[in-house]
Coordinates of C-alpha atoms and ligand atoms in Angstrom, one line a residue:
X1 CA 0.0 0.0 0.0
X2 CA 1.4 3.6 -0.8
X3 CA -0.4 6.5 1.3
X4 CA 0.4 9.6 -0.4
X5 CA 0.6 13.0 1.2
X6 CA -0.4 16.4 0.5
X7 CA 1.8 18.4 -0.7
X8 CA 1.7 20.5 2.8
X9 CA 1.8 17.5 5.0
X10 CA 4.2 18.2 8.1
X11 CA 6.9 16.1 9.3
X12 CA 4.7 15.0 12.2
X13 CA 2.2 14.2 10.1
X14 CA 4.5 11.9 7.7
X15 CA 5.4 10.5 11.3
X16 CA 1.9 9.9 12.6
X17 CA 1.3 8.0 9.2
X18 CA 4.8 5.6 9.9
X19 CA 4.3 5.1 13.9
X20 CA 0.6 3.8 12.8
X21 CA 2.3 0.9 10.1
X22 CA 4.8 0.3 13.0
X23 CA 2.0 -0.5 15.6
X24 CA 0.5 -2.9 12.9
X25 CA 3.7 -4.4 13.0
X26 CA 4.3 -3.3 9.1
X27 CA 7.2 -1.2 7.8
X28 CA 6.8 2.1 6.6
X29 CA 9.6 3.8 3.6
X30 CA 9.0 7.4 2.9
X31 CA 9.6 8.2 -0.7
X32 CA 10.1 11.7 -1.7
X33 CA 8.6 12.8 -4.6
X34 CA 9.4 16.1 -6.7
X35 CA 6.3 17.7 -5.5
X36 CA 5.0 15.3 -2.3
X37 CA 6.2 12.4 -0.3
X38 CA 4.3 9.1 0.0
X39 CA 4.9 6.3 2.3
X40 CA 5.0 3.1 1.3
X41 CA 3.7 0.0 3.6
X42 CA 5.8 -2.8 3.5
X43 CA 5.8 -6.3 5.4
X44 CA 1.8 -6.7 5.2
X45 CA 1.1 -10.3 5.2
X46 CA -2.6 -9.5 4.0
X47 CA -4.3 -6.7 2.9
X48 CA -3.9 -3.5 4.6
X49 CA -6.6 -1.4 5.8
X50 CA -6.8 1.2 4.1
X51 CA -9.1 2.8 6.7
X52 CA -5.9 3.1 9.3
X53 CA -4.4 5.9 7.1
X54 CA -7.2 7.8 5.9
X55 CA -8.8 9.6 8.5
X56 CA -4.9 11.2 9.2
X57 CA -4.0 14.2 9.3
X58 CA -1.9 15.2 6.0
X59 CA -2.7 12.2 4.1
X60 CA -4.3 12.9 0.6
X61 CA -4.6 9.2 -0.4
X62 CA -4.4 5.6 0.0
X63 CA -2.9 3.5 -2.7
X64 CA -3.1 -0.4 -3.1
X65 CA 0.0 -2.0 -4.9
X66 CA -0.9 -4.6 -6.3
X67 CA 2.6 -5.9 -7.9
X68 CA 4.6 -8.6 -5.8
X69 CA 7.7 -5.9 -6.0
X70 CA 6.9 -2.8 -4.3
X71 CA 9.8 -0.4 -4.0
X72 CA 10.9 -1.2 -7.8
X73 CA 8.0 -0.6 -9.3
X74 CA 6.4 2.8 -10.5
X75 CA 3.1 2.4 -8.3
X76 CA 6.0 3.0 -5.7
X77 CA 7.3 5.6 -7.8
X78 CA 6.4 6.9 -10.3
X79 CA 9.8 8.6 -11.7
X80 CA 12.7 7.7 -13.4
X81 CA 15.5 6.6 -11.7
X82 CA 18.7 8.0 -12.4
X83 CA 22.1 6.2 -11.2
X84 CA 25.4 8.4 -11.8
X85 CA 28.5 7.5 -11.4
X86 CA 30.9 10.4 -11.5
X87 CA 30.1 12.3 -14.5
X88 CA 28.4 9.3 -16.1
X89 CA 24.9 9.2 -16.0
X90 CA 22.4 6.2 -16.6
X91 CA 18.6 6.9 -17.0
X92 CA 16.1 8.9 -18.6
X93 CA 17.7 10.9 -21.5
X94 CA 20.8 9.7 -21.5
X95 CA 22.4 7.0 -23.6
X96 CA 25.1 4.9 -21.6
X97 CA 27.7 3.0 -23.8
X98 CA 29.5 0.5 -21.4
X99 CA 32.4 -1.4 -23.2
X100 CA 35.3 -3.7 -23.1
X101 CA 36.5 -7.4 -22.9
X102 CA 34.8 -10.6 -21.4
X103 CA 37.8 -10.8 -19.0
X104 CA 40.5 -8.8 -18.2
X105 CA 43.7 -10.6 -19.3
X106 CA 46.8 -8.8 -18.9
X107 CA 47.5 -5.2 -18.1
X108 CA 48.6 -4.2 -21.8
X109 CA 45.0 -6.0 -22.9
X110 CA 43.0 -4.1 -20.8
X111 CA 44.9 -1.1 -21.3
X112 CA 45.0 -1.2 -24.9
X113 CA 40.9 -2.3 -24.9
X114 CA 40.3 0.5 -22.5
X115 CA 41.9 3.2 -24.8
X116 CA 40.2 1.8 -28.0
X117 CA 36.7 2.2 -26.4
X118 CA 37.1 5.4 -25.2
X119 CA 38.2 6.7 -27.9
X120 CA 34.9 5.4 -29.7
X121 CA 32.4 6.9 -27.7
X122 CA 32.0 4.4 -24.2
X123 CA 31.3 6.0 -20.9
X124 CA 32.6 2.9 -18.9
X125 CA 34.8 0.4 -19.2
X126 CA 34.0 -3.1 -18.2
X127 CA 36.3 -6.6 -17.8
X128 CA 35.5 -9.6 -15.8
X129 CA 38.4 -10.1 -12.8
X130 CA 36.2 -13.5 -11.7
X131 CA 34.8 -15.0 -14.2
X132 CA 31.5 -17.5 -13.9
X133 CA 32.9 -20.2 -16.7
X134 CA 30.4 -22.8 -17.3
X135 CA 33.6 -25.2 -17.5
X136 CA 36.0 -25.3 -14.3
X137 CA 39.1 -26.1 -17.0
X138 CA 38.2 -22.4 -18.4
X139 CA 40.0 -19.4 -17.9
X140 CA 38.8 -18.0 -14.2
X141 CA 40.2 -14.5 -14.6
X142 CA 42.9 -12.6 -12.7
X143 CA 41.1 -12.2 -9.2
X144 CA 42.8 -9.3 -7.4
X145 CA 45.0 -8.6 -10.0
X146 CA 42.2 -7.8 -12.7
X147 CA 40.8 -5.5 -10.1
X148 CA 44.0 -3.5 -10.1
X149 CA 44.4 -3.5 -14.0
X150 CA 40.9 -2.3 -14.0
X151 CA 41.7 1.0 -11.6
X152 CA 44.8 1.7 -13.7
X153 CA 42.2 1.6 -16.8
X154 CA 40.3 4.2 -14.9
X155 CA 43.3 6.0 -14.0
X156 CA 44.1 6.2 -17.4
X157 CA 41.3 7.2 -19.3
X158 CA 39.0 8.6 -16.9
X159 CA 35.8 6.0 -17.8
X160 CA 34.2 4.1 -14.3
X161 CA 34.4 0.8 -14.6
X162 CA 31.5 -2.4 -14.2
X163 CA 33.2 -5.6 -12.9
X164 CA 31.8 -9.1 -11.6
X165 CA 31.5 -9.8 -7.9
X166 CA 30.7 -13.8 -8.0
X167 CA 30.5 -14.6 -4.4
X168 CA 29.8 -13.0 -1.3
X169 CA 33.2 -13.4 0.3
X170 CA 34.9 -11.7 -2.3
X171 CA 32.2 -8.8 -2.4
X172 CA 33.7 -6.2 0.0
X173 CA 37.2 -6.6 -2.4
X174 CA 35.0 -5.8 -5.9
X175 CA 33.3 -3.0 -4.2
X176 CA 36.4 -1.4 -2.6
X177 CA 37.5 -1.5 -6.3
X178 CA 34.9 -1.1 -8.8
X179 CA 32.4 2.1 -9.5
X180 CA 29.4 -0.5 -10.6
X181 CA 29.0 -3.6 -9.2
X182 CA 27.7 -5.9 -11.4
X183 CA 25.8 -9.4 -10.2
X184 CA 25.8 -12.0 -13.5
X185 CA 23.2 -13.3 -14.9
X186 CA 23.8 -17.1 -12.9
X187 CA 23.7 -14.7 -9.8
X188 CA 20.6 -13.3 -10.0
X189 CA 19.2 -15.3 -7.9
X190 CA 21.7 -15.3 -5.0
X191 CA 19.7 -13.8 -2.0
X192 CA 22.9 -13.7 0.4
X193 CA 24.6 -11.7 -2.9
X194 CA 21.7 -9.6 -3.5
X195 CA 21.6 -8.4 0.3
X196 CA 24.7 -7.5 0.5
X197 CA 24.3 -5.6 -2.8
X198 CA 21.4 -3.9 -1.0
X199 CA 23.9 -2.8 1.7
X200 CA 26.5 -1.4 -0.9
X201 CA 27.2 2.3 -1.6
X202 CA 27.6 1.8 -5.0
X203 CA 25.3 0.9 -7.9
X204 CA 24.7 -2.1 -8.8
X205 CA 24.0 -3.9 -12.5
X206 CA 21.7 -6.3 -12.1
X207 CA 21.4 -9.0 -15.4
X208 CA 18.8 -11.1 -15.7
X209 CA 18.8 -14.5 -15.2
X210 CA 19.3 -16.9 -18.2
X211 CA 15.5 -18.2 -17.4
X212 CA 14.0 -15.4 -15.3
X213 CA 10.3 -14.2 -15.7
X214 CA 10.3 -10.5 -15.5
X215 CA 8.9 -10.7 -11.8
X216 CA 11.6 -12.6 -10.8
X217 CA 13.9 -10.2 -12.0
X218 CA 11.9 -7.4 -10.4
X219 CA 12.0 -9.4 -7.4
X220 CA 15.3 -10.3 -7.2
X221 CA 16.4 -6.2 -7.9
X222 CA 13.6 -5.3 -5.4
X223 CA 15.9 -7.2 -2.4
X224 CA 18.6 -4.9 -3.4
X225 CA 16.4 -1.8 -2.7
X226 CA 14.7 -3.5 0.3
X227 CA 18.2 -3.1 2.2
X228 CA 19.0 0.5 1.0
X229 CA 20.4 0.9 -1.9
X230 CA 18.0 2.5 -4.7
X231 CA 21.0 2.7 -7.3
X232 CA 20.2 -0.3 -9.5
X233 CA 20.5 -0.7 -13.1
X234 CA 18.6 -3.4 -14.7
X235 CA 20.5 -5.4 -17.9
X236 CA 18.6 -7.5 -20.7
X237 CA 21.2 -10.2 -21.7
X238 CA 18.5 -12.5 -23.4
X239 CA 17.0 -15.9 -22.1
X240 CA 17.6 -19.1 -23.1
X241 CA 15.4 -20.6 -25.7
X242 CA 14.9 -23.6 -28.1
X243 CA 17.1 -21.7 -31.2
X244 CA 20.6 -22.3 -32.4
X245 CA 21.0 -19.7 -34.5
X246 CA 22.5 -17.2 -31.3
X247 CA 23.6 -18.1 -27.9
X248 CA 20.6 -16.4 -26.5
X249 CA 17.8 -14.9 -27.5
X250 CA 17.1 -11.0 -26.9
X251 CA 13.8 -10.6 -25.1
X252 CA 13.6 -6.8 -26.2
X253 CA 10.0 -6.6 -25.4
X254 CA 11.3 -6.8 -21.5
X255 CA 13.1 -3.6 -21.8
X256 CA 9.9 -1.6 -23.3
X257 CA 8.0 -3.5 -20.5
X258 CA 10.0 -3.2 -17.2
X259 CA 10.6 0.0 -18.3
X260 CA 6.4 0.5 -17.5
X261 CA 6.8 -1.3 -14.8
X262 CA 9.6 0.2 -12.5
X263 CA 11.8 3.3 -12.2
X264 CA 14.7 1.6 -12.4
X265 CA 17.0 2.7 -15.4
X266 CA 17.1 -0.8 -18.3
X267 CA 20.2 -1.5 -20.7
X268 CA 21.1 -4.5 -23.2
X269 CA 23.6 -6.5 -23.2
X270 CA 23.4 -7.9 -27.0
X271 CA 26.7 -9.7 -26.6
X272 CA 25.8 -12.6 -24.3
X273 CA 22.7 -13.1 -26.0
X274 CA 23.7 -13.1 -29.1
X275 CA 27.3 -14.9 -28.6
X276 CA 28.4 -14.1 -32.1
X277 CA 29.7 -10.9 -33.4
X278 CA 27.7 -10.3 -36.2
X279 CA 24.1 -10.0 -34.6
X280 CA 26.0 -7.9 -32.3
X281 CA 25.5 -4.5 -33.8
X282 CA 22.1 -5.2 -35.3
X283 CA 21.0 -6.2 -31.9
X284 CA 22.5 -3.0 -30.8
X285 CA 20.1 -0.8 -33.1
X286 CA 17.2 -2.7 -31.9
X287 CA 18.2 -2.1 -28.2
X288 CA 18.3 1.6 -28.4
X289 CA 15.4 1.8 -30.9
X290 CA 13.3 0.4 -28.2
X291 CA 14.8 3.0 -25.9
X292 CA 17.2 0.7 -24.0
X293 CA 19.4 3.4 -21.5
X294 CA 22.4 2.1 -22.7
X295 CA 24.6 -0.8 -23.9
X296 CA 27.0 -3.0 -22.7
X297 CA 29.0 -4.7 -25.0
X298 CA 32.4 -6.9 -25.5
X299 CA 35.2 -5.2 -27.5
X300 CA 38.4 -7.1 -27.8
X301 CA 41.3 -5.9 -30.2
X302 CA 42.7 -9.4 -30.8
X303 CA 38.7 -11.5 -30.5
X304 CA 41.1 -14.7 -31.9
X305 CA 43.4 -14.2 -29.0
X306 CA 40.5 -13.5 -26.5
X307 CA 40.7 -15.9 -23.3
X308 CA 36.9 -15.9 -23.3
X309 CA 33.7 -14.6 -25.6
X310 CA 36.2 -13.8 -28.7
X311 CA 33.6 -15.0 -30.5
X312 CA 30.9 -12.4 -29.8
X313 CA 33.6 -9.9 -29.0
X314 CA 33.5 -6.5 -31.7
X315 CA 36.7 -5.5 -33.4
X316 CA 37.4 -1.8 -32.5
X317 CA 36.3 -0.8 -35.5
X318 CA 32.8 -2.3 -35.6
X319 CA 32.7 -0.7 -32.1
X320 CA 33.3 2.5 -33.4
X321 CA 30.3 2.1 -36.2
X322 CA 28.0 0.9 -33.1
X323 CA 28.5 4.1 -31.2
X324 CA 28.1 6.2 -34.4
X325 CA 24.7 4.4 -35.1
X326 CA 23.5 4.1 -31.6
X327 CA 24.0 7.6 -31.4
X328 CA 22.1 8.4 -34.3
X329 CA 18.9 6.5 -33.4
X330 CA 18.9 8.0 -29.8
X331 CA 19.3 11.4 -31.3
X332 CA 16.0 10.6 -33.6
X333 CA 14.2 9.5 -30.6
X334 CA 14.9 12.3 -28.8
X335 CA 12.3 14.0 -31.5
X336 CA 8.9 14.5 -29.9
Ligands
PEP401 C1 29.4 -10.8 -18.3 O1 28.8 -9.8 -18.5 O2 30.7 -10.9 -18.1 C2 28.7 -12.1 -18.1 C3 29.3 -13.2 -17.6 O3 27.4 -12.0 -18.4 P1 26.1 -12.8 -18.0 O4 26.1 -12.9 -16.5 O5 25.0 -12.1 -18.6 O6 26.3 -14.2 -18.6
MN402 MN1 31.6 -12.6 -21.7

């Protein structure tokens, strides 16, 4: 339930309105709005009476939610999220370009990648340091070491950068390092993971599970808000399906539906669902013609050499035309 003030409601009335969800043994959030604040009622096991909030003073109206997520959704809150990191900014208006390789191999790799992307268009730099392999024989990634050669790629070219934490013990080590934390798509169900996520000062990237239902997603991002932190950024990386044509398939019809559903800012990742390079960029144009807030995509300048995702992984060059052409259809959209 969401009880809505007026716009002239006192902070002892917003308090009446929480200590009377606190005697019912519910929680109460207060969510400021641009113009008033609404509380919303959490914890409920059944319906709330709405009865309990409507006679007080300050209170313009009651509001049943009637989604399973509450704080993620837009019945919650009706705004746009935006997340920014530094000078980047991810949400409404904006167009963030996140690039780089699967993993982060070597210093003069990541370097080299980092400089290459930049120098396209990307906002962010991202490069696994653990990597989930499906195989235990497959490269892992350099643990603490790919954390550091990420930093010196932000030292160097100025970009925040979006790495992996796997596991919950090695989560205060990612976040000490990274500007986004990103939870995986085999991840996204991790409750322990998503708590702490919750409890992070950073944003978080969360993907979406390789057979997740929207509400799951929703769900599993709404834990992450339920202990604190409202930076999330939700990230399409296509489902698993029957085909064999592409690794995954793109469910583009999630972003322009989440993005009715919840605040929360939505990009694709057409990379891992496509798994091969050239659906990457076609993929791309659909994302942002569907108005996607951004892309993240693997960029490797030697995809033969690549210690993981080569295949899928764009040569700088094609990089370079993706920017250009993302660009350009975000521009038209921007047309009212
Ligand atoms: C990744 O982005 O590095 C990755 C492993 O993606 P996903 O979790 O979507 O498979
Ligand atoms: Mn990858």
């Amino acid at each position: 339930m969401l009880v809505v003030m007026d716009k002239t409601a006192t902070a002892g009335e917003i308090q009446a309105v929480v200590s009377a969800a606190e005697t019912k043994g519910y929680q109460a959030r207060t969510i400021p709005g641009g113009e008033r604040v609404a509380i919303g009622i959490l914890y409920n096991k059944g319906a709330v009476d709405a009865s309990l909030f409507m006679g007080l003073a300050g209170v313009k109206d009651v509001i049943p939610v009637t989604r399973p997520y509450k704080l993620v959704s837009r019945e919650f809150q009706p705004d746009d999220t935006i997340v920014r990191i530094g000078d980047v900014t991810v949400g409404k208006g904006h167009l963030c370009i996140i690039a780089g390789p699967c993993a982060v191999e070597s210093e003069t790799q990541a370097l080299t990648i980092a400089k290459l992307v930049k120098k396209c268009g990307a906002h962010m730099f991202r490069g696994g340091a653990f990597k989930p392999r499906t195989s235990p024989y497959s490269f892992q990634g350099l643990g603490e070491e790919g954390l550091k050669i990420l930093a010196r790629a932000r030292d160097l070219t100025g970009m925040p950068i979006v790495t992996e934490v796997m596991d919950y013990e090695n989560f205060d080590l990612v976040e000490a390092y990274t500007d986004v934390i990103q939870i995986g798509a085999r991840n996204m169900q991790n409750f322990s993971l998503l708590r702490r996520a919750g409890q992070a000062r950073k944003p978080v990237m969360l993907k979406r599970g390789l057979a997740a239902t929207i509400d799951e997603w929703l769900m599993a991002a709404e834990y992450i808000l339920e202990k604190g932190n409202p930076q999330v950024i939700l990230c399409e990386r296509g489902v698993r399906t029957f085909v064999h044509h592409s690794r995954n398939t793109l469910d583009l019809s999630a972003v322009t539906f989440v993005r009715k559903e919840s605040h929360l800012p939505v990009i694709v990742d057409p990379s891992h669902a496509a798994g091969r390079r050239d659906q990457v960029i076609p993929l791309s144009q659909a994302a942002v013609a569907v108005e996607a807030q951004g892309l993240m995509v693997e960029v490797h300048h030697q995809p033969d050499k690549a210690l993981s995702d080569g295949a899928q992984s764009l040569y700088p060059e094609q990089f370079e035309r993706l920017c250009r052409r993302a660009q350009q259809i975000f521009n038209l959209l921007q047309i009212p």
